[in-house]
Amino acid sequence: MKNFLLQIFTWWNGKTPGTLFYTWRKGTRVGEDEFGNVYYQGDHDSEGRTRRWVIYNGQSDASAIPPGWHGWIHHRTDVSPADESYQPRDWQKAHQPNMTGTAGAYRPKGSILNPADRPRVTGDYDAWTPGS
């Protein structure tokens, strides 16, 4: 019962009933990635492109889409990674979850949550002023 209520009232916790209904009516399953996210395509949008969407496995986190699927879902390629033997390029990094709001978030020196002293200005920067 708890999972059912979470799906009804929280959009960030996987799939909502509206997404499930739309997927059931108009979606065609394209494939699944190594994280368990499932990718679909359906009818066309106002620009004539095929609508593409993902149902996340767990919390909705756009950074959890691998590079190959990212290219497909953003219409960079028409061939999904499920239809080809996609291999990530050497320069493509492995997935790292979004750390915002956690202890692992980036905290530069001098920020409120990092007690280290902020680096001194070196003098190679001139602030912009109107009329300059």
Tab-separated table of C-alpha atoms in Angstrom:
chain	number	residue	atom	x	y	z
A	1	MET	CA	0.000	0.000	0.000
A	2	LYS	CA	2.859	2.391	0.834
A	3	ASN	CA	4.450	2.014	-2.627
A	4	PHE	CA	1.060	2.583	-4.266
A	5	LEU	CA	0.570	5.853	-2.354
A	6	LEU	CA	4.150	6.946	-3.177
A	7	GLN	CA	3.492	6.399	-6.883
A	8	ILE	CA	0.292	8.421	-6.753
A	9	PHE	CA	1.582	11.418	-4.810
A	10	THR	CA	5.287	11.704	-5.665
A	11	TRP	CA	6.590	12.407	-9.170
A	12	TRP	CA	10.247	11.897	-8.180
A	13	ASN	CA	9.770	8.349	-6.933
A	14	GLY	CA	9.663	6.334	-10.158
A	15	LYS	CA	6.516	6.419	-12.222
A	16	THR	CA	3.193	8.143	-11.651
A	17	PRO	CA	-0.209	6.734	-12.676
A	18	GLY	CA	-0.389	9.326	-15.488
A	19	THR	CA	2.947	8.176	-16.885
A	20	LEU	CA	1.897	4.536	-16.648
A	21	PHE	CA	-1.409	5.242	-18.397
A	22	TYR	CA	0.275	7.237	-21.184
A	23	THR	CA	2.930	4.548	-21.595
A	24	TRP	CA	0.292	1.815	-21.723
A	25	ARG	CA	-1.772	3.699	-24.342
A	26	LYS	CA	0.881	5.231	-26.596
A	27	GLY	CA	4.275	3.810	-25.673
A	28	THR	CA	6.415	1.220	-27.377
A	29	ARG	CA	9.205	-0.279	-25.277
A	30	VAL	CA	12.576	0.350	-26.911
A	31	GLY	CA	14.996	-1.068	-24.365
A	32	GLU	CA	16.473	-1.092	-20.891
A	33	ASP	CA	19.837	0.110	-19.602
A	34	GLU	CA	22.172	-1.409	-17.028
A	35	PHE	CA	20.526	0.592	-14.212
A	36	GLY	CA	17.064	-0.864	-14.896
A	37	ASN	CA	15.688	2.317	-16.520
A	38	VAL	CA	13.209	1.464	-19.297
A	39	TYR	CA	12.995	3.584	-22.469
A	40	TYR	CA	9.904	4.161	-24.595
A	41	GLN	CA	8.826	5.992	-27.715
A	42	GLY	CA	5.366	6.941	-28.896
A	43	ASP	CA	3.486	9.397	-31.065
A	44	HIS	CA	4.940	12.628	-32.473
A	45	ASP	CA	5.389	16.016	-30.820
A	46	SER	CA	4.525	19.424	-32.314
A	47	GLU	CA	7.823	19.468	-34.251
A	48	GLY	CA	7.181	16.071	-35.824
A	49	ARG	CA	9.756	14.197	-33.763
A	50	THR	CA	8.949	10.896	-32.075
A	51	ARG	CA	8.293	11.363	-28.367
A	52	ARG	CA	10.844	9.528	-26.235
A	53	TRP	CA	10.817	9.054	-22.490
A	54	VAL	CA	12.293	6.997	-19.695
A	55	ILE	CA	10.740	5.366	-16.661
A	56	TYR	CA	13.441	5.375	-14.014
A	57	ASN	CA	14.208	2.442	-11.793
A	58	GLY	CA	13.789	4.165	-8.421
A	59	GLN	CA	14.079	7.907	-7.967
A	60	SER	CA	13.912	10.147	-11.022
A	61	ASP	CA	17.459	11.349	-11.643
A	62	ALA	CA	18.273	12.572	-15.141
A	63	SER	CA	21.973	12.025	-14.497
A	64	ALA	CA	21.242	8.269	-14.275
A	65	ILE	CA	20.875	7.985	-18.065
A	66	PRO	CA	23.984	6.401	-19.631
A	67	PRO	CA	25.695	8.229	-22.552
A	68	GLY	CA	24.282	6.023	-25.313
A	69	TRP	CA	20.711	6.362	-24.116
A	70	HIS	CA	21.217	10.091	-23.490
A	71	GLY	CA	22.032	10.561	-27.167
A	72	TRP	CA	18.973	8.589	-28.231
A	73	ILE	CA	16.497	10.236	-25.852
A	74	HIS	CA	17.667	13.719	-26.941
A	75	HIS	CA	17.338	12.860	-30.659
A	76	ARG	CA	21.102	12.976	-31.302
A	77	THR	CA	20.755	9.576	-32.969
A	78	ASP	CA	17.843	7.583	-34.331
A	79	VAL	CA	19.369	4.224	-33.415
A	80	SER	CA	18.897	3.217	-29.804
A	81	PRO	CA	21.678	1.421	-27.917
A	82	ALA	CA	19.349	-1.616	-27.774
A	83	ASP	CA	19.398	-1.791	-31.601
A	84	GLU	CA	23.170	-1.686	-31.920
A	85	SER	CA	26.158	-2.944	-30.027
A	86	TYR	CA	26.897	0.397	-28.407
A	87	GLN	CA	30.261	0.782	-26.701
A	88	PRO	CA	30.991	3.966	-24.705
A	89	ARG	CA	33.861	6.065	-26.023
A	90	ASP	CA	37.092	6.325	-24.027
A	91	TRP	CA	36.308	9.931	-23.078
A	92	GLN	CA	32.817	9.140	-21.734
A	93	LYS	CA	32.750	8.891	-17.963
A	94	ALA	CA	30.867	6.256	-16.024
A	95	HIS	CA	27.678	7.317	-14.269
A	96	GLN	CA	28.073	9.170	-11.013
A	97	PRO	CA	24.886	10.051	-9.138
A	98	ASN	CA	23.908	13.667	-8.574
A	99	MET	CA	25.457	14.513	-5.207
A	100	THR	CA	23.695	17.851	-4.667
A	101	GLY	CA	22.366	18.109	-1.126
A	102	THR	CA	24.523	15.275	0.197
A	103	ALA	CA	27.795	15.150	2.093
A	104	GLY	CA	29.529	14.284	-1.199
A	105	ALA	CA	28.480	17.517	-2.920
A	106	TYR	CA	31.136	19.860	-4.296
A	107	ARG	CA	32.085	22.489	-1.744
A	108	PRO	CA	34.781	24.873	-2.942
A	109	LYS	CA	37.224	26.479	-0.552
A	110	GLY	CA	35.659	29.460	1.137
A	111	SER	CA	32.065	28.232	0.925
A	112	ILE	CA	29.943	28.125	4.068
A	113	LEU	CA	30.250	24.328	4.314
A	114	ASN	CA	34.012	24.184	3.708
A	115	PRO	CA	36.099	25.829	6.421
A	116	ALA	CA	39.251	26.062	4.281
A	117	ASP	CA	40.351	29.578	3.353
A	118	ARG	CA	39.350	30.882	-0.035
A	119	PRO	CA	42.324	31.323	-2.400
A	120	ARG	CA	43.601	34.893	-2.553
A	121	VAL	CA	42.956	36.878	-5.701
A	122	THR	CA	46.140	36.989	-7.760
A	123	GLY	CA	45.594	40.403	-9.315
A	124	ASP	CA	45.124	39.147	-12.881
A	125	TYR	CA	41.422	39.957	-12.728
A	126	ASP	CA	39.933	43.389	-13.382
A	127	ALA	CA	36.317	43.825	-12.415
A	128	TRP	CA	34.028	45.211	-15.083
A	129	THR	CA	32.700	48.722	-14.501
A	130	PRO	CA	30.151	50.587	-16.603
A	131	GLY	CA	31.735	52.734	-19.296
A	132	SER	CA	35.027	50.849	-19.357
